Amino acid sequence: MGAWLHDSMTWGNAVIIFLWSAVFLLVVLGFVTYAIYFERKVIGWMQLRIGPNRVGPLGLLQTVADIFKLLIKEDTIPRKADRFLFVLAPILCYVPAFAVLAVIPYSEKLYFADLNVGLLYYAALSGISTLAIVLGGWASNNKYALLGGMRSAAQMISYEVPLVISVVGVIMLSSSLNLKDIVAAQSGGWFWDWNFIPQIIGFVIFMIAAVSELNRTPFDLPEAESELVAGYHVEYSGFRFAFFMLSEYVYVYAIAALTTVLFLGGWHAPAPFLDFVPGILWFVLKFAFIVFFLFWIRASFPRIRVDQLMGLGWKVLLPVSLLNVFLTAGYLELFVK
């Protein structure tokens, strides 16, 4: 009887976890659908264009129509491609993008997994997408796709180093890799207690490296249409191409949420007299600001050259991120002991 009860409880928990995961997946897919729409609207507004306005009221169903069009397109695979790796690459790109969201805390009680090494989990899992992009480019048996994959490997590995080092200062200030503990360490009451002020150097490096990790303008060299046609996914069509694009926007969600947690105080209000506003609302507002900022960057900057990209990563961001670690250590040693 005890064993049966234990098994039923285990299956019950599994069903509950599955249902919550399905609901969260729908939320993320909804975000992706309308993030694309609002990105096109925001960029159109900034560049004096109209943006999508035909399908549905105010063009709200334009992205839905685009996704439907992708899903019904013919699925083609090049004759000489490595079929197994070609099919595996989009899946391998998307699964880590969704899995990293499990450790993001949205409020003190709203989260999926409270890991002691949540930040390490995020950094380790997000790196798998680099492998997926390289696999997709190589398996396509296309020189442009291969060049896009190799560019992505060089770019994402180069910028992961300063990205990770830039958050070491945050870890030192909070003495934890747990994302909930990092938010709790920013709960002084006023916005200047958030990490983006004492860690302003790390914050700037993190944002630059994050944009590069997302392969977004001005660092979208792996899919530079002017010289690589479409880069690593040039041979992909239909829903496989949609998986690569879905992964990119899921990472936009992940980076915006992680930035909110690490540097903007998570769900904490910017001032004590605003504590009556629910924490989840503050999180959503900060999250939306970061997403808007990423759209703003795309509308404002031209693509840089490969040598400029690599030079910025290794010659500027890496040494400055190391300097930030030493400055944080000195501050803790001299003023916090």
Tab-separated table of C-alpha atoms in Angstrom:
chain	number	residue	atom	x	y	z
A	1	MET	CA	0.000	0.000	0.000
A	2	GLY	CA	2.833	2.393	0.932
A	3	ALA	CA	4.715	1.665	-2.305
A	4	TRP	CA	1.543	2.235	-4.378
A	5	LEU	CA	0.885	5.529	-2.579
A	6	HIS	CA	4.490	6.617	-3.161
A	7	ASP	CA	4.264	5.747	-6.867
A	8	SER	CA	0.949	7.584	-7.230
A	9	MET	CA	2.423	10.667	-5.552
A	10	THR	CA	5.438	10.481	-7.881
A	11	TRP	CA	3.223	10.213	-10.963
A	12	GLY	CA	1.005	12.993	-9.644
A	13	ASN	CA	4.006	15.285	-9.215
A	14	ALA	CA	5.218	14.377	-12.713
A	15	VAL	CA	1.811	15.253	-14.202
A	16	ILE	CA	1.719	18.578	-12.317
A	17	ILE	CA	5.246	19.457	-13.479
A	18	PHE	CA	4.343	18.516	-17.059
A	19	LEU	CA	1.203	20.680	-17.010
A	20	TRP	CA	3.048	23.674	-15.556
A	21	SER	CA	5.792	23.211	-18.158
A	22	ALA	CA	3.181	23.142	-20.924
A	23	VAL	CA	1.583	26.343	-19.595
A	24	PHE	CA	4.973	28.039	-19.337
A	25	LEU	CA	5.839	26.922	-22.886
A	26	LEU	CA	2.650	28.589	-24.119
A	27	VAL	CA	3.597	31.779	-22.256
A	28	VAL	CA	7.053	31.772	-23.839
A	29	LEU	CA	5.618	31.077	-27.308
A	30	GLY	CA	3.179	33.946	-26.795
A	31	PHE	CA	6.076	36.201	-25.824
A	32	VAL	CA	8.052	35.167	-28.927
A	33	THR	CA	5.060	35.738	-31.215
A	34	TYR	CA	4.412	39.257	-30.018
A	35	ALA	CA	8.046	40.161	-29.353
A	36	ILE	CA	8.578	39.760	-33.109
A	37	TYR	CA	5.515	41.919	-33.775
A	38	PHE	CA	6.535	44.676	-31.354
A	39	GLU	CA	10.128	44.584	-32.586
A	40	ARG	CA	8.933	45.255	-36.121
A	41	LYS	CA	6.606	47.994	-34.833
A	42	VAL	CA	9.261	49.648	-32.655
A	43	ILE	CA	11.908	49.554	-35.386
A	44	GLY	CA	9.367	50.887	-37.886
A	45	TRP	CA	8.502	53.730	-35.506
A	46	MET	CA	12.187	54.571	-34.975
A	47	GLN	CA	12.940	54.463	-38.709
A	48	LEU	CA	9.777	56.351	-39.784
A	49	ARG	CA	8.064	53.283	-41.251
A	50	ILE	CA	4.633	51.810	-40.554
A	51	GLY	CA	5.518	48.231	-39.645
A	52	PRO	CA	3.036	45.341	-39.867
A	53	ASN	CA	-0.545	46.633	-40.131
A	54	ARG	CA	-2.448	44.339	-42.505
A	55	VAL	CA	-3.249	41.001	-40.858
A	56	GLY	CA	-5.681	41.423	-37.967
A	57	PRO	CA	-6.468	44.656	-36.086
A	58	LEU	CA	-3.347	46.870	-36.008
A	59	GLY	CA	-1.441	43.977	-37.621
A	60	LEU	CA	-1.587	41.912	-34.401
A	61	LEU	CA	-1.967	38.643	-36.309
A	62	GLN	CA	0.899	39.280	-38.740
A	63	THR	CA	3.394	37.151	-36.789
A	64	VAL	CA	0.776	34.404	-36.385
A	65	ALA	CA	0.377	34.376	-40.174
A	66	ASP	CA	4.158	34.307	-40.675
A	67	ILE	CA	4.542	31.372	-38.280
A	68	PHE	CA	1.690	29.490	-39.988
A	69	LYS	CA	3.349	30.083	-43.355
A	70	LEU	CA	6.629	28.645	-42.024
A	71	LEU	CA	4.924	25.571	-40.581
A	72	ILE	CA	3.227	24.637	-43.868
A	73	LYS	CA	6.285	25.207	-46.068
A	74	GLU	CA	7.947	22.191	-47.645
A	75	ASP	CA	10.628	20.630	-45.439
A	76	THR	CA	13.728	20.273	-47.621
A	77	ILE	CA	17.034	18.597	-46.787
A	78	PRO	CA	20.053	18.939	-49.128
A	79	ARG	CA	20.899	15.676	-50.903
A	80	LYS	CA	24.463	15.490	-49.594
A	81	ALA	CA	23.724	16.824	-46.112
A	82	ASP	CA	24.314	14.752	-42.975
A	83	ARG	CA	20.619	14.019	-42.384
A	84	PHE	CA	20.885	13.038	-38.723
A	85	LEU	CA	22.878	16.108	-37.656
A	86	PHE	CA	20.841	18.351	-39.977
A	87	VAL	CA	17.639	17.280	-38.219
A	88	LEU	CA	19.223	17.286	-34.749
A	89	ALA	CA	20.701	20.812	-34.884
A	90	PRO	CA	17.439	22.869	-34.574
A	91	ILE	CA	16.261	20.667	-31.699
A	92	LEU	CA	19.617	20.937	-29.941
A	93	CYS	CA	19.454	24.714	-30.370
A	94	TYR	CA	15.966	25.109	-28.891
A	95	VAL	CA	15.953	22.664	-25.957
A	96	PRO	CA	18.711	24.455	-23.924
A	97	ALA	CA	17.090	27.825	-24.704
A	98	PHE	CA	13.880	26.672	-23.025
A	99	ALA	CA	15.594	24.658	-20.267
A	100	VAL	CA	17.594	27.635	-18.926
A	101	LEU	CA	14.329	29.395	-18.041
A	102	ALA	CA	13.693	26.868	-15.273
A	103	VAL	CA	15.970	28.717	-12.826
A	104	ILE	CA	14.621	32.253	-13.361
A	105	PRO	CA	12.753	33.523	-10.244
A	106	TYR	CA	9.938	35.963	-11.099
A	107	SER	CA	8.994	36.769	-7.522
A	108	GLU	CA	9.759	35.494	-4.057
A	109	LYS	CA	7.286	32.620	-4.525
A	110	LEU	CA	7.010	32.293	-8.312
A	111	TYR	CA	9.809	30.145	-9.755
A	112	PHE	CA	10.279	26.647	-11.145
A	113	ALA	CA	13.591	25.458	-9.720
A	114	ASP	CA	15.561	26.943	-6.824
A	115	LEU	CA	19.082	25.695	-7.587
A	116	ASN	CA	22.069	26.619	-5.436
A	117	VAL	CA	24.068	26.885	-8.663
A	118	GLY	CA	21.338	28.442	-10.805
A	119	LEU	CA	23.665	30.941	-12.476
A	120	LEU	CA	26.195	28.211	-13.290
A	121	TYR	CA	23.365	26.047	-14.675
A	122	TYR	CA	22.326	28.907	-16.974
A	123	ALA	CA	25.872	29.539	-18.246
A	124	ALA	CA	26.602	25.837	-18.827
A	125	LEU	CA	23.348	25.040	-20.625
A	126	SER	CA	23.227	28.119	-22.843
A	127	GLY	CA	26.616	27.194	-24.318
A	128	ILE	CA	25.114	24.071	-25.926
A	129	SER	CA	23.329	26.242	-28.502
A	130	THR	CA	26.717	27.167	-29.953
A	131	LEU	CA	27.334	23.509	-30.721
A	132	ALA	CA	23.901	23.265	-32.374
A	133	ILE	CA	24.607	26.191	-34.703
A	134	VAL	CA	28.000	24.746	-35.703
A	135	LEU	CA	26.373	21.352	-36.307
A	136	GLY	CA	23.656	22.910	-38.451
A	137	GLY	CA	26.184	24.790	-40.563
A	138	TRP	CA	28.481	21.783	-41.030
A	139	ALA	CA	25.686	19.267	-41.684
A	140	SER	CA	24.181	21.462	-44.434
A	141	ASN	CA	27.125	20.731	-46.783
A	142	ASN	CA	27.091	24.371	-47.882
A	143	LYS	CA	30.113	26.657	-47.729
A	144	TYR	CA	28.067	29.690	-46.660
A	145	ALA	CA	26.378	27.695	-43.898
A	146	LEU	CA	29.752	26.342	-42.766
A	147	LEU	CA	31.245	29.840	-42.632
A	148	GLY	CA	28.234	31.051	-40.645
A	149	GLY	CA	28.637	28.146	-38.214
A	150	MET	CA	32.352	28.794	-37.758
A	151	ARG	CA	31.749	32.499	-37.249
A	152	SER	CA	29.171	31.650	-34.624
A	153	ALA	CA	31.569	29.317	-32.819
A	154	ALA	CA	34.312	31.971	-32.745
A	155	GLN	CA	31.908	34.738	-31.723
A	156	MET	CA	29.888	32.949	-29.059
A	157	ILE	CA	32.864	31.268	-27.408
A	158	SER	CA	34.791	34.567	-27.408
A	159	TYR	CA	31.939	36.516	-25.824
A	160	GLU	CA	30.927	33.822	-23.331
A	161	VAL	CA	34.213	34.433	-21.507
A	162	PRO	CA	33.619	38.149	-20.685
A	163	LEU	CA	29.900	37.428	-20.196
A	164	VAL	CA	30.625	34.951	-17.399
A	165	ILE	CA	33.430	37.041	-15.880
A	166	SER	CA	31.193	40.130	-15.875
A	167	VAL	CA	28.826	38.475	-13.375
A	168	VAL	CA	31.622	37.371	-11.024
A	169	GLY	CA	31.345	40.750	-9.273
A	170	VAL	CA	27.634	40.131	-8.692
A	171	ILE	CA	28.435	36.696	-7.269
A	172	MET	CA	31.045	38.236	-4.963
A	173	LEU	CA	28.626	40.881	-3.664
A	174	SER	CA	25.857	38.360	-2.962
A	175	SER	CA	28.153	35.450	-1.973
A	176	SER	CA	25.923	33.049	-3.900
A	177	LEU	CA	25.253	31.427	-7.274
A	178	ASN	CA	21.571	31.074	-6.357
A	179	LEU	CA	19.490	33.570	-8.354
A	180	LYS	CA	16.981	34.071	-5.521
A	181	ASP	CA	19.832	34.898	-3.124
A	182	ILE	CA	21.248	37.357	-5.663
A	183	VAL	CA	17.892	39.160	-5.801
A	184	ALA	CA	17.620	39.077	-1.990
A	185	ALA	CA	21.043	40.771	-1.751
A	186	GLN	CA	19.583	43.744	-3.695
A	187	SER	CA	16.660	44.307	-1.324
A	188	GLY	CA	17.956	47.420	0.439
A	189	GLY	CA	14.869	49.411	-0.437
A	190	TRP	CA	16.164	51.921	-3.025
A	191	PHE	CA	17.226	51.409	-6.635
A	192	TRP	CA	20.850	52.346	-5.873
A	193	ASP	CA	21.073	49.144	-3.844
A	194	TRP	CA	20.606	47.166	-7.074
A	195	ASN	CA	23.731	45.712	-8.652
A	196	PHE	CA	23.724	47.810	-11.795
A	197	ILE	CA	25.147	50.797	-9.890
A	198	PRO	CA	27.998	49.189	-7.882
A	199	GLN	CA	28.550	46.831	-10.815
A	200	ILE	CA	28.086	49.357	-13.622
A	201	ILE	CA	31.210	48.085	-15.421
A	202	GLY	CA	30.016	44.502	-15.212
A	203	PHE	CA	26.526	45.579	-16.312
A	204	VAL	CA	27.794	47.290	-19.479
A	205	ILE	CA	30.047	44.319	-20.343
A	206	PHE	CA	27.196	41.891	-19.668
A	207	MET	CA	24.814	43.756	-21.989
A	208	ILE	CA	27.352	43.993	-24.836
A	209	ALA	CA	28.328	40.329	-24.516
A	210	ALA	CA	24.673	39.295	-24.225
A	211	VAL	CA	23.774	41.033	-27.504
A	212	SER	CA	26.666	39.179	-29.153
A	213	GLU	CA	25.537	35.869	-27.628
A	214	LEU	CA	22.082	36.488	-29.100
A	215	ASN	CA	23.578	36.995	-32.587
A	216	ARG	CA	21.659	40.247	-32.867
A	217	THR	CA	22.601	43.540	-34.522
A	218	PRO	CA	25.297	44.858	-34.484
A	219	PHE	CA	26.825	41.408	-33.838
A	220	ASP	CA	24.694	39.317	-36.239
A	221	LEU	CA	27.648	38.147	-38.327
A	222	PRO	CA	26.792	34.399	-38.304
A	223	GLU	CA	23.711	35.227	-40.396
A	224	ALA	CA	25.050	38.221	-42.347
A	225	GLU	CA	22.911	38.176	-45.503
A	226	SER	CA	25.193	40.582	-47.350
A	227	GLU	CA	28.045	38.057	-47.544
A	228	LEU	CA	26.705	34.701	-46.288
A	229	VAL	CA	23.197	34.721	-47.848
A	230	ALA	CA	21.634	33.595	-44.543
A	231	GLY	CA	24.545	32.062	-42.694
A	232	TYR	CA	24.313	28.815	-40.760
A	233	HIS	CA	20.594	28.262	-41.478
A	234	VAL	CA	20.682	29.015	-45.218
A	235	GLU	CA	19.659	25.437	-46.114
A	236	TYR	CA	16.880	25.217	-43.522
A	237	SER	CA	13.250	25.721	-44.443
A	238	GLY	CA	9.840	25.497	-42.837
A	239	PHE	CA	9.553	24.482	-39.222
A	240	ARG	CA	13.287	23.664	-38.836
A	241	PHE	CA	14.138	27.261	-39.744
A	242	ALA	CA	11.379	28.362	-37.344
A	243	PHE	CA	13.117	26.450	-34.519
A	244	PHE	CA	16.315	28.473	-34.992
A	245	MET	CA	14.379	31.750	-34.956
A	246	LEU	CA	12.346	30.561	-31.967
A	247	SER	CA	15.559	29.817	-30.068
A	248	GLU	CA	16.879	33.312	-30.739
A	249	TYR	CA	13.798	34.984	-29.290
A	250	VAL	CA	13.587	32.589	-26.353
A	251	TYR	CA	17.143	33.671	-25.514
A	252	VAL	CA	15.972	37.302	-25.729
A	253	TYR	CA	13.425	36.353	-23.051
A	254	ALA	CA	16.111	34.562	-21.019
A	255	ILE	CA	18.685	37.362	-21.220
A	256	ALA	CA	16.114	40.045	-20.333
A	257	ALA	CA	14.944	38.003	-17.340
A	258	LEU	CA	18.517	37.229	-16.224
A	259	THR	CA	19.534	40.898	-16.512
A	260	THR	CA	16.530	41.849	-14.366
A	261	VAL	CA	17.546	39.300	-11.727
A	262	LEU	CA	21.292	40.006	-11.677
A	263	PHE	CA	21.415	43.799	-12.023
A	264	LEU	CA	17.956	45.385	-11.666
A	265	GLY	CA	16.799	44.009	-8.332
A	266	GLY	CA	14.457	41.345	-9.679
A	267	TRP	CA	10.978	41.863	-8.211
A	268	HIS	CA	12.008	44.607	-5.755
A	269	ALA	CA	10.497	48.093	-6.046
A	270	PRO	CA	12.853	51.032	-6.831
A	271	ALA	CA	11.779	52.819	-3.632
A	272	PRO	CA	10.301	51.689	-0.277
A	273	PHE	CA	7.079	53.715	-0.715
A	274	LEU	CA	6.321	51.678	-3.889
A	275	ASP	CA	6.324	48.339	-2.105
A	276	PHE	CA	2.530	48.158	-2.325
A	277	VAL	CA	2.879	47.299	-6.059
A	278	PRO	CA	3.123	43.494	-6.561
A	279	GLY	CA	6.679	42.295	-7.112
A	280	ILE	CA	5.799	40.400	-10.287
A	281	LEU	CA	4.684	43.700	-11.861
A	282	TRP	CA	8.063	45.320	-11.129
A	283	PHE	CA	9.775	42.292	-12.656
A	284	VAL	CA	7.651	42.537	-15.807
A	285	LEU	CA	8.319	46.276	-16.167
A	286	LYS	CA	12.086	45.845	-15.861
A	287	PHE	CA	11.975	42.853	-18.177
A	288	ALA	CA	10.010	44.842	-20.788
A	289	PHE	CA	12.516	47.707	-20.574
A	290	ILE	CA	15.431	45.369	-21.335
A	291	VAL	CA	13.546	43.819	-24.272
A	292	PHE	CA	12.796	47.300	-25.614
A	293	PHE	CA	16.472	48.216	-25.182
A	294	LEU	CA	17.490	45.221	-27.328
A	295	PHE	CA	15.040	46.341	-30.033
A	296	TRP	CA	16.407	49.886	-29.786
A	297	ILE	CA	19.963	48.651	-30.359
A	298	ARG	CA	18.886	46.730	-33.457
A	299	ALA	CA	17.226	49.843	-34.900
A	300	SER	CA	20.234	52.093	-34.221
A	301	PHE	CA	23.511	50.363	-35.096
A	302	PRO	CA	25.019	48.970	-38.307
A	303	ARG	CA	26.687	45.564	-38.387
A	304	ILE	CA	30.376	45.609	-37.453
A	305	ARG	CA	33.194	43.694	-39.174
A	306	VAL	CA	34.524	40.344	-37.956
A	307	ASP	CA	37.899	41.788	-36.926
A	308	GLN	CA	36.155	44.559	-34.961
A	309	LEU	CA	33.926	41.976	-33.286
A	310	MET	CA	36.815	39.755	-32.163
A	311	GLY	CA	38.980	42.716	-31.192
A	312	LEU	CA	36.228	44.153	-28.980
A	313	GLY	CA	35.746	40.815	-27.237
A	314	TRP	CA	39.363	39.878	-26.547
A	315	LYS	CA	41.106	43.266	-26.355
A	316	VAL	CA	38.458	45.335	-24.554
A	317	LEU	CA	35.721	43.331	-22.830
A	318	LEU	CA	37.911	40.560	-21.418
A	319	PRO	CA	40.537	42.778	-19.706
A	320	VAL	CA	37.886	45.236	-18.464
A	321	SER	CA	35.782	42.390	-17.037
A	322	LEU	CA	38.874	41.079	-15.204
A	323	LEU	CA	39.551	44.602	-13.921
A	324	ASN	CA	35.977	44.707	-12.599
A	325	VAL	CA	36.618	41.518	-10.601
A	326	PHE	CA	39.737	43.056	-8.989
A	327	LEU	CA	37.920	46.327	-8.240
A	328	THR	CA	35.047	44.423	-6.607
A	329	ALA	CA	37.485	42.341	-4.559
A	330	GLY	CA	39.258	45.503	-3.424
A	331	TYR	CA	35.980	47.141	-2.449
A	332	LEU	CA	34.906	44.098	-0.414
A	333	GLU	CA	38.297	43.858	1.279
A	334	LEU	CA	38.563	47.542	2.189
A	335	PHE	CA	34.969	48.564	2.957
A	336	VAL	CA	32.851	45.483	3.718
A	337	LYS	CA	35.106	43.466	6.056
